mmCIF file of C-alpha atoms in Angstrom:
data_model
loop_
_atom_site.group_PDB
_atom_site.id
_atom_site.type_symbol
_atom_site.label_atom_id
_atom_site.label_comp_id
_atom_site.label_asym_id
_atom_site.label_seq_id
_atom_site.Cartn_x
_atom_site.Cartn_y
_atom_site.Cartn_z
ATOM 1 C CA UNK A 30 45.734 36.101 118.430
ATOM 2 C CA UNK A 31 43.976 39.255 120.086
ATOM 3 C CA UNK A 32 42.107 39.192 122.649
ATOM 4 C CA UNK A 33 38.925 40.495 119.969
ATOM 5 C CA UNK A 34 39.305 38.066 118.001
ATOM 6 C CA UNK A 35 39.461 35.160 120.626
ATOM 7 C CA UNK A 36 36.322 36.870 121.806
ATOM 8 C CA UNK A 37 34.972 36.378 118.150
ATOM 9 C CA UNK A 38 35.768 32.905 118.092
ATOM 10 C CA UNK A 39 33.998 31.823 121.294
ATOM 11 C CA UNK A 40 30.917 33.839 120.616
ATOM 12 C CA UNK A 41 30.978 31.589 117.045
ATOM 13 C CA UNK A 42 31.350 28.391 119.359
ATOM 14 C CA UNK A 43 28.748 29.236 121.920
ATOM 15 C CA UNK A 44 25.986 29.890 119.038
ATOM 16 C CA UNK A 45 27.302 26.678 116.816
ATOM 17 C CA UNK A 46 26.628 24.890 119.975
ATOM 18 C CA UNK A 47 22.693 26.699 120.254
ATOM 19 C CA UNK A 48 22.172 25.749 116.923
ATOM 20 C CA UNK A 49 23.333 21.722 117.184
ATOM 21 C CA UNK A 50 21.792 21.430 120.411
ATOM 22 C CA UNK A 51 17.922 22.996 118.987
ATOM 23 C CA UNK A 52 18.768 20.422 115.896
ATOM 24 C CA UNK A 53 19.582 17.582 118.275
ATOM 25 C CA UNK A 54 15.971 18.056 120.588
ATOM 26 C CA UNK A 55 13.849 19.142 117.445
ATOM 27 C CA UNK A 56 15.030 16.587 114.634
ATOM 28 C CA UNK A 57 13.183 13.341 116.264
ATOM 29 C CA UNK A 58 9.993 15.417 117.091
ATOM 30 C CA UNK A 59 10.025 16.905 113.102
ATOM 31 C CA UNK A 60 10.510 13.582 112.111
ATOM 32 C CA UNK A 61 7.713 12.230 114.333
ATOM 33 C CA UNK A 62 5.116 14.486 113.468
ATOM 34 C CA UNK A 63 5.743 14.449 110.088
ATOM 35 C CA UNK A 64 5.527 10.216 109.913
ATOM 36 C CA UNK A 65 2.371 10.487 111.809
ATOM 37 C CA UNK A 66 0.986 12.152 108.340
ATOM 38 C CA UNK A 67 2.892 9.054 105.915
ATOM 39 C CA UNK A 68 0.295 7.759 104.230
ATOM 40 C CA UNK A 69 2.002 4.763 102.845
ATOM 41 C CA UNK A 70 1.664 1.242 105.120
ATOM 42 C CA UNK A 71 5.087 0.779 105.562
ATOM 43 C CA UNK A 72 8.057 3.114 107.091
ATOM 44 C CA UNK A 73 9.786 4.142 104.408
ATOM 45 C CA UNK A 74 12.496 7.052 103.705
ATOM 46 C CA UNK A 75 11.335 10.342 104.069
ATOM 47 C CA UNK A 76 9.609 12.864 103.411
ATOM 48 C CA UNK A 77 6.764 10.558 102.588
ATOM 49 C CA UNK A 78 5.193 10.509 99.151
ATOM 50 C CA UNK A 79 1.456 11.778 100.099
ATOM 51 C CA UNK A 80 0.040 12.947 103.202
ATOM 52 C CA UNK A 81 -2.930 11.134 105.290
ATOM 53 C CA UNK A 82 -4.901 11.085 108.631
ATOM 54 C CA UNK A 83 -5.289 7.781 108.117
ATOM 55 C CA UNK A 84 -2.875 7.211 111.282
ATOM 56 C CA UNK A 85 -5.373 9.511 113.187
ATOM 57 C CA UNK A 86 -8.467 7.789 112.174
ATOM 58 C CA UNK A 87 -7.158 4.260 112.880
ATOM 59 C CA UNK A 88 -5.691 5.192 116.381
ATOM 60 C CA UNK A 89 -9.475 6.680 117.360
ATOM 61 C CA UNK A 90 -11.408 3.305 115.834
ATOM 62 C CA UNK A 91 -8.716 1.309 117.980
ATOM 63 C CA UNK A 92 -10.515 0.199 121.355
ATOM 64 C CA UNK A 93 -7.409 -0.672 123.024
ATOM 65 C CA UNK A 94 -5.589 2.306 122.488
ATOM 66 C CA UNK A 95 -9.104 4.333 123.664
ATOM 67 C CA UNK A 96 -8.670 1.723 126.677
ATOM 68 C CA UNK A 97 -5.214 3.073 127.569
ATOM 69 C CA UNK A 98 -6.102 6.657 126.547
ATOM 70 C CA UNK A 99 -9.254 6.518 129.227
ATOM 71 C CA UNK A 100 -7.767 4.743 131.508
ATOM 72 C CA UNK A 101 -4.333 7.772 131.358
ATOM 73 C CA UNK A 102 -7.131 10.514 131.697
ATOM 74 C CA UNK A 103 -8.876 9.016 134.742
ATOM 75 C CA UNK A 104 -5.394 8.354 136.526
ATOM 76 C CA UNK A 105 -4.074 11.803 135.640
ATOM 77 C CA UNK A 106 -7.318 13.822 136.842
ATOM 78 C CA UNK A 107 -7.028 11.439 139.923
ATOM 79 C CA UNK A 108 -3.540 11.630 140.369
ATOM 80 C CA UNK A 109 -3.226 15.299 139.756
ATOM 81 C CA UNK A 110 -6.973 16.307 142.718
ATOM 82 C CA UNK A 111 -5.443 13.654 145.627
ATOM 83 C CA UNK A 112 -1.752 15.285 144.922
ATOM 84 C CA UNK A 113 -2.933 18.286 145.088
ATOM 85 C CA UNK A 114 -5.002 17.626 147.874
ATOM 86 C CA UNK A 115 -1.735 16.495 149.692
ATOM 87 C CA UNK A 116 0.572 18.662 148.280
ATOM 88 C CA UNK A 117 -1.304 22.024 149.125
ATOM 89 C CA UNK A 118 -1.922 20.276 153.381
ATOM 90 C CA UNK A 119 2.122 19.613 153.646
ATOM 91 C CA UNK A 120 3.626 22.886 151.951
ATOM 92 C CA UNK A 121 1.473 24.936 154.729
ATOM 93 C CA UNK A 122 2.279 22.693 157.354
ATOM 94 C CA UNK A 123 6.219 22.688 156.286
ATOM 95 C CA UNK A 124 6.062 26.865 155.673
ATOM 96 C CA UNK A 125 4.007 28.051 158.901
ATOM 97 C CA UNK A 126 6.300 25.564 161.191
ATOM 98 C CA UNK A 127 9.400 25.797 162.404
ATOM 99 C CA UNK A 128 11.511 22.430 163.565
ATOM 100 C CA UNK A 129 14.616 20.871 163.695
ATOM 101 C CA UNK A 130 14.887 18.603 160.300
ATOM 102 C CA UNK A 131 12.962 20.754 158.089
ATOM 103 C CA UNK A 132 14.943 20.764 155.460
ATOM 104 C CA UNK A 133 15.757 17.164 155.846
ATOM 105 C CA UNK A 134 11.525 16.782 155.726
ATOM 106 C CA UNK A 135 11.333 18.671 152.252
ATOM 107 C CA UNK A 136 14.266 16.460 150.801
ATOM 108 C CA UNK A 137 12.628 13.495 152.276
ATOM 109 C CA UNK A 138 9.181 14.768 150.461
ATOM 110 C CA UNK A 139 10.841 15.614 147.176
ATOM 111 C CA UNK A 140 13.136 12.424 147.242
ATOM 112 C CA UNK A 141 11.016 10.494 144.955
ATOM 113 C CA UNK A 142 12.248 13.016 142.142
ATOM 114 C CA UNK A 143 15.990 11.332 142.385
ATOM 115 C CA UNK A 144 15.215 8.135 142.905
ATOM 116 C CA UNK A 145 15.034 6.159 138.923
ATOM 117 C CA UNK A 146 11.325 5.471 138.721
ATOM 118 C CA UNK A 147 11.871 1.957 137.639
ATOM 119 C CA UNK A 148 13.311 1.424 141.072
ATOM 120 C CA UNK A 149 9.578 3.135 142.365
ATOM 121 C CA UNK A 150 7.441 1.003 140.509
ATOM 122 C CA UNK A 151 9.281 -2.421 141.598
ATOM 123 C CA UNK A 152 9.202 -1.346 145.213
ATOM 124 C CA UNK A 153 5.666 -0.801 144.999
ATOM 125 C CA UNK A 154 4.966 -3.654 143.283
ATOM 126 C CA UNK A 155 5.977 -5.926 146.030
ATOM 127 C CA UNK A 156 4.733 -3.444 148.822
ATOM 128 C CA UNK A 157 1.271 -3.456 147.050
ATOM 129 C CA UNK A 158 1.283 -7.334 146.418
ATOM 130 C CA UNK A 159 2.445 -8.330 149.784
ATOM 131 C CA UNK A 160 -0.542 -5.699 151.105
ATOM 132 C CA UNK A 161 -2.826 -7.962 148.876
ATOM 133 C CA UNK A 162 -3.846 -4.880 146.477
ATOM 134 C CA UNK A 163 -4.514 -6.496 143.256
ATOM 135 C CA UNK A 164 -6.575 -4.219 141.099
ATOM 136 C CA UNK A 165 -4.993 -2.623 138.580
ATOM 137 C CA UNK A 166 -6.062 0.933 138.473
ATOM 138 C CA UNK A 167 -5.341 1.559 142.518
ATOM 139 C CA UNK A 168 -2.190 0.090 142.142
ATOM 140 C CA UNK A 169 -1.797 2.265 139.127
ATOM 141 C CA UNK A 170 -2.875 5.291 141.057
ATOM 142 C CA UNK A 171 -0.836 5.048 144.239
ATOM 143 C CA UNK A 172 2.119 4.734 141.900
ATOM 144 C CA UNK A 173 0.811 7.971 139.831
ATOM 145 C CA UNK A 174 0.543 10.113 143.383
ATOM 146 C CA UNK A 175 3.891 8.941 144.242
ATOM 147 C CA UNK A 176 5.679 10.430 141.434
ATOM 148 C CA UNK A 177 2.982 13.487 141.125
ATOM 149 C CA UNK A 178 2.705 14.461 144.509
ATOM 150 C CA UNK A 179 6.890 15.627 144.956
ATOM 151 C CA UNK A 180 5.608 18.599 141.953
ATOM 152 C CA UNK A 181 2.619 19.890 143.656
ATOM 153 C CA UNK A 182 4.866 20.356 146.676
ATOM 154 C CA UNK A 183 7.756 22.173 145.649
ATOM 155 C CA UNK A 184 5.527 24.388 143.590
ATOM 156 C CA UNK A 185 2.964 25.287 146.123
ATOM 157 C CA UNK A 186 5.702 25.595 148.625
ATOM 158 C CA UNK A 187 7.016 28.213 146.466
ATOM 159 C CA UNK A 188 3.809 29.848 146.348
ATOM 160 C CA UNK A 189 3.272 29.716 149.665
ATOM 161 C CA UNK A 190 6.676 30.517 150.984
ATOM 162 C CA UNK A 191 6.931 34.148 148.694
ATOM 163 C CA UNK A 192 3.551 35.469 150.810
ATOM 164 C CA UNK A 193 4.277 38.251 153.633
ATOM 165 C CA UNK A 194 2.975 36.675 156.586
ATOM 166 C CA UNK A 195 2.041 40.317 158.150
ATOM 167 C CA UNK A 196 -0.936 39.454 155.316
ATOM 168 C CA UNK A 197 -2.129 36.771 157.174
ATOM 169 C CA UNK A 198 -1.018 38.485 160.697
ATOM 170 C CA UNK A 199 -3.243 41.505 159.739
ATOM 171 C CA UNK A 200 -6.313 39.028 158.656
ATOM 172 C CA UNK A 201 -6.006 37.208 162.248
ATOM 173 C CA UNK A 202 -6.032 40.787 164.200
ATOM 174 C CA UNK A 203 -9.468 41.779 162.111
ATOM 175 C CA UNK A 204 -10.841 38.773 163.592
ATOM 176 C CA UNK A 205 -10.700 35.973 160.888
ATOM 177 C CA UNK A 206 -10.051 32.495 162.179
ATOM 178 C CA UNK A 207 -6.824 30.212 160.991
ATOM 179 C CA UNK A 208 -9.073 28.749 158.000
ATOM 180 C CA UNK A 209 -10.784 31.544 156.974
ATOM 181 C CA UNK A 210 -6.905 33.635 156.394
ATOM 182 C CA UNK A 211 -5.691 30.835 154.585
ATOM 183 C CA UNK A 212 -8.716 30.372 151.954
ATOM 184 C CA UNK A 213 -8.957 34.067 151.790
ATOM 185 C CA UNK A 214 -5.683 34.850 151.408
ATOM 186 C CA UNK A 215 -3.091 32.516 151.869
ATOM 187 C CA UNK A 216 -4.833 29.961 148.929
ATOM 188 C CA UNK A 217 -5.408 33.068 146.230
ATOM 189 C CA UNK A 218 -1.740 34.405 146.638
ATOM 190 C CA UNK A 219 -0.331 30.906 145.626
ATOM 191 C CA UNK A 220 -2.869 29.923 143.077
ATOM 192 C CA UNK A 221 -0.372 30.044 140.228
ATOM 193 C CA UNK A 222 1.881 27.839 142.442
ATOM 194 C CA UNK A 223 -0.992 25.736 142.837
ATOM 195 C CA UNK A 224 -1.888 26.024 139.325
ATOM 196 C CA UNK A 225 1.899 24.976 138.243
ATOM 197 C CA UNK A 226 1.810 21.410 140.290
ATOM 198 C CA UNK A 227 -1.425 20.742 138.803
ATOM 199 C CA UNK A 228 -0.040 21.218 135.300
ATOM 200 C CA UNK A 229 2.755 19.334 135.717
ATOM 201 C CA UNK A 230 1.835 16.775 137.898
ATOM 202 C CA UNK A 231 -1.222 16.235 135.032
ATOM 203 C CA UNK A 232 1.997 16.260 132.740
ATOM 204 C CA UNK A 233 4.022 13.703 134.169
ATOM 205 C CA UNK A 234 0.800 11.266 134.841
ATOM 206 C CA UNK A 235 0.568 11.009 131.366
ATOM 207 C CA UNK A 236 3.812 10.358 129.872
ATOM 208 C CA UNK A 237 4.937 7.984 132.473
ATOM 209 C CA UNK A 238 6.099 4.509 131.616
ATOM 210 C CA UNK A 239 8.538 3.554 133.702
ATOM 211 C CA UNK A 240 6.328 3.410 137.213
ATOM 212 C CA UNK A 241 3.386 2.075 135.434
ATOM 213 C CA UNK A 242 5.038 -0.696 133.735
ATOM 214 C CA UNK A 243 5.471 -2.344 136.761
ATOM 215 C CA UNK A 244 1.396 -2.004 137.771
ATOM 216 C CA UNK A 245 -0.612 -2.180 134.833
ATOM 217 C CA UNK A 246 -2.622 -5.509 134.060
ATOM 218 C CA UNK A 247 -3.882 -7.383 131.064
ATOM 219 C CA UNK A 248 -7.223 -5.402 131.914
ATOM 220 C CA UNK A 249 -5.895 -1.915 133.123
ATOM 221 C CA UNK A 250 -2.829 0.074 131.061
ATOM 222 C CA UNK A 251 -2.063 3.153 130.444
ATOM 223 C CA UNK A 252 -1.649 4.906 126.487
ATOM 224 C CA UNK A 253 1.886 4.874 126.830
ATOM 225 C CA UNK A 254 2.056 1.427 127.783
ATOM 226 C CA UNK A 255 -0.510 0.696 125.245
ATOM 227 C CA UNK A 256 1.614 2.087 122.727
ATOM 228 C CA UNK A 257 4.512 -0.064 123.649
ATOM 229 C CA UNK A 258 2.674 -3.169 123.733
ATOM 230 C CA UNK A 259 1.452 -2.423 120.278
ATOM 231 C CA UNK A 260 4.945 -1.220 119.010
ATOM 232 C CA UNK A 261 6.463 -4.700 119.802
ATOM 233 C CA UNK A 262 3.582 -6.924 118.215
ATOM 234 C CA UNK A 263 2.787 -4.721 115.447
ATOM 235 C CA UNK A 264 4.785 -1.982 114.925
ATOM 236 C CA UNK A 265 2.593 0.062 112.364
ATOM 237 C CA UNK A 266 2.605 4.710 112.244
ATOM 238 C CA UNK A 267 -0.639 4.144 114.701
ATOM 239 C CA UNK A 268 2.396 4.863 116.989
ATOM 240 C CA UNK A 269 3.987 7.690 115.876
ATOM 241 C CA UNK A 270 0.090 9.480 115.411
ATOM 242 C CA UNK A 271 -0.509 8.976 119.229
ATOM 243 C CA UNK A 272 3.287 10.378 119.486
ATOM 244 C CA UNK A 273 2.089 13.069 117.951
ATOM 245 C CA UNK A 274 -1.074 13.844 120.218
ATOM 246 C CA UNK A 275 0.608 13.084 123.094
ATOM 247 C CA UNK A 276 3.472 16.042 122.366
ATOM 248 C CA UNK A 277 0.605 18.556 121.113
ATOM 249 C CA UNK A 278 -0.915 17.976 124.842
ATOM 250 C CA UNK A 279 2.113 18.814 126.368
ATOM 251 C CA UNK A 280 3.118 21.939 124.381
ATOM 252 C CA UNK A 281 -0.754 23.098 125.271
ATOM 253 C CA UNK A 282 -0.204 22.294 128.973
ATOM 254 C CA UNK A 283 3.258 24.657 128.803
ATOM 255 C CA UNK A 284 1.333 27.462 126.339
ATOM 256 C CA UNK A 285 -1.257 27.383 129.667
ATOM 257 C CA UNK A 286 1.430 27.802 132.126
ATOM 258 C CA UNK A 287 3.549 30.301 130.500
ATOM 259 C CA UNK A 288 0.347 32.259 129.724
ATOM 260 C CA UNK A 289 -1.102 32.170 133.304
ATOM 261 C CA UNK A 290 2.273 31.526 135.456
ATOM 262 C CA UNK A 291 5.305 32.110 133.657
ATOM 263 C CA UNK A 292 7.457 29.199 133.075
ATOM 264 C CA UNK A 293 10.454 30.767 135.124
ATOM 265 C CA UNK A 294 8.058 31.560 138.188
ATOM 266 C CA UNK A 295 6.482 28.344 137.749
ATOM 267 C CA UNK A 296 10.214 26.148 137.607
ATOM 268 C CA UNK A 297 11.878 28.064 139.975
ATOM 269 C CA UNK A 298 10.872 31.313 142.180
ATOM 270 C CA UNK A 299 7.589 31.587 144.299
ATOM 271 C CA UNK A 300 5.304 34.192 143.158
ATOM 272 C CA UNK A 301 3.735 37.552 144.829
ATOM 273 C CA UNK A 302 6.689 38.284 146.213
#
C-alpha cells in the first residue's frame, strides 16, 4: 500500500469519525425537540403524526413547573451577582500577589470542578444541617455559588492575568489611587472575562441536578428537579417541551458569548493581550 493511499484512508477514517460523533451528540437533541411538538398523548414512534404546542401551553398553565422555573431564575441571578462578586475580589488578589502556594491556591479554588457534584451536595447537606440551616432556597444557593463561583474565577483570572501591568503602573504615576486604576482600567480590560463567568456560571445554575438534589425541599426545587419529580409520577411530553426551552436558553447564552467574547477566548486564553 503507498504511502498516498494510506494517507487517503486515514483522512476517510478521521471524517467517518466527525460525522458519527455530530450524529451521536445531535440525534437525542433532534429527537427531543421534535417530541416536544407530538401532539398525540402518548409516546409513540416517530416522526409524530401532527404537530402541537400543546406541550408548551400545558408546561406554562403548570404552577409547579412555574415554581421550579422561578425558583431556577432567582438562584441563577443570585448565584451568578455573589459569584461574581467573589470571583472578580480573588482573581485580583491571586494575579497582583506573589506567594509561595499560588498555584496550589488556584487548584484549591477551582477544585470544586473535579470533585463529582453528587459528592458536593451530600457534604453540604450535612455541613448545612449540622449548622442548623434549614430553608430551602439558602441551602440551595450556597450549593449554587459553590459550583458557580470555580467559573467566574478562572475566567476573570484570565482576563485579568492577559492586562500589561505598565497600564496600571502608568495610571498610579498620574496620580490615581489603587481603586480608581482597577475600575478604570483593570475592570474594562477583563470585562469579556467577566462577562464569560457570568454566562456560564448563569449556565451551569440552571441545568444543575446533581448538587440541588441533595437541598431542595417539598416547598423549594429547582425546574430540573421539577422535571424529574414529574417524569417519575407522570411521565407525560410536558418533559421533553421544558427540554426543549431549557436547550434553546443555552444555545442563546453561547450565541451571546461567541458574539461578544469568542468562545475560544472565553474557554481558554485571557483577552487584551
Amino acid at each position: 500500500m503507498s504511502g498516498r493511499r494510506a494517507d487517503n484512508i486515514a483522512r476517510f477514517l478521521c471524517r467517518a469519525m466527525n460525522v458519527i460523533v455530530v450524529l451521536f451528540l445531535l440525534t437525542p437533541i433532534v429527537v427531543t425537540a421534535v417530541m416536544a411538538f407530538d401532539s398525540r398523548d402518548y409516546l409513540g414512534p416517530l416522526p409524530p403524526p401532527s404537530l402541537s404546542f400543546r406541550w408548551f401551553v400545558t408546561f406554562f398553565s403548570d404552577s409547579y413547573f412555574l415554581n421550579g422555573l422561578s425558583t431556577s431564575v432567582q438562584l441563577a441571578l443570585a448565584s451568578v451577582a455573589i459569584s461574581l462578586a467573589a470571583g472578580i475580589a480573588t482573581a485580583y488578589a491571586i494575579d497582583r500577589t506573589q506567594f509561595r502556594g499560588k498555584d496550589a491556591l488556584i487548584s484549591f479554588f477551582l477544585s470544586p470542578l473535579v470533585v463529582p457534584p453528587v459528592v458536593i451536595g451530600f457534604a453540604l447537606l450535612l455541613f448545612l444541617s449540622q449548622m442548623g440551616l434549614f430553608n430551602g432556597f439558602a441551602r440551595l444557593l450556597c450549593g449554587h455559588i459553590i459550583i458557580t463561583v470555580p467559573y467566574t474565577i478562572r475566567a476573570t483570572l484570565a482576563g485579568i492575568s492577559g492586562i500589561d501591568r505598565s497600564l496600571t503602573e502608568a495610571a498610579l504615576i498620574l496620580g490615581a489611587n489603587e481603586r480608581r486604576a482597577f475600575w478604570d482600567i483593570t475592570f474594562p480590560l477583563a470585562r469579556t472575562g467577566i462577562v464569560s463567568g457570568a454566562i456560564f456560571a448563569f449556565a451551569v445554575s440552571m441545568d444543575d441536578v446533581a448538587v440541588s438534589i441533595m437541598l431542595t425541599d417539598a416547598q423549594t426545587y429547582t425546574l430540573p428537579i421539577a422535571l424529574i419529580s414529574s417524569m417519575r409520577a407522570n411521565f407525560d411530553l410536558t418533559i421533553a417541551a421544558a427540554s426543549l426551552m431549557l436547550m434553546v436558553m443555552t444555545l442563546v447564552l453561547i450565541a451571546i458569548l461567541e458574539k461578544f467574547v469568542g468562545l475560544n477566548r472565553a474557554i481558554g486564553q485571557g483577552v487584551f493581550r
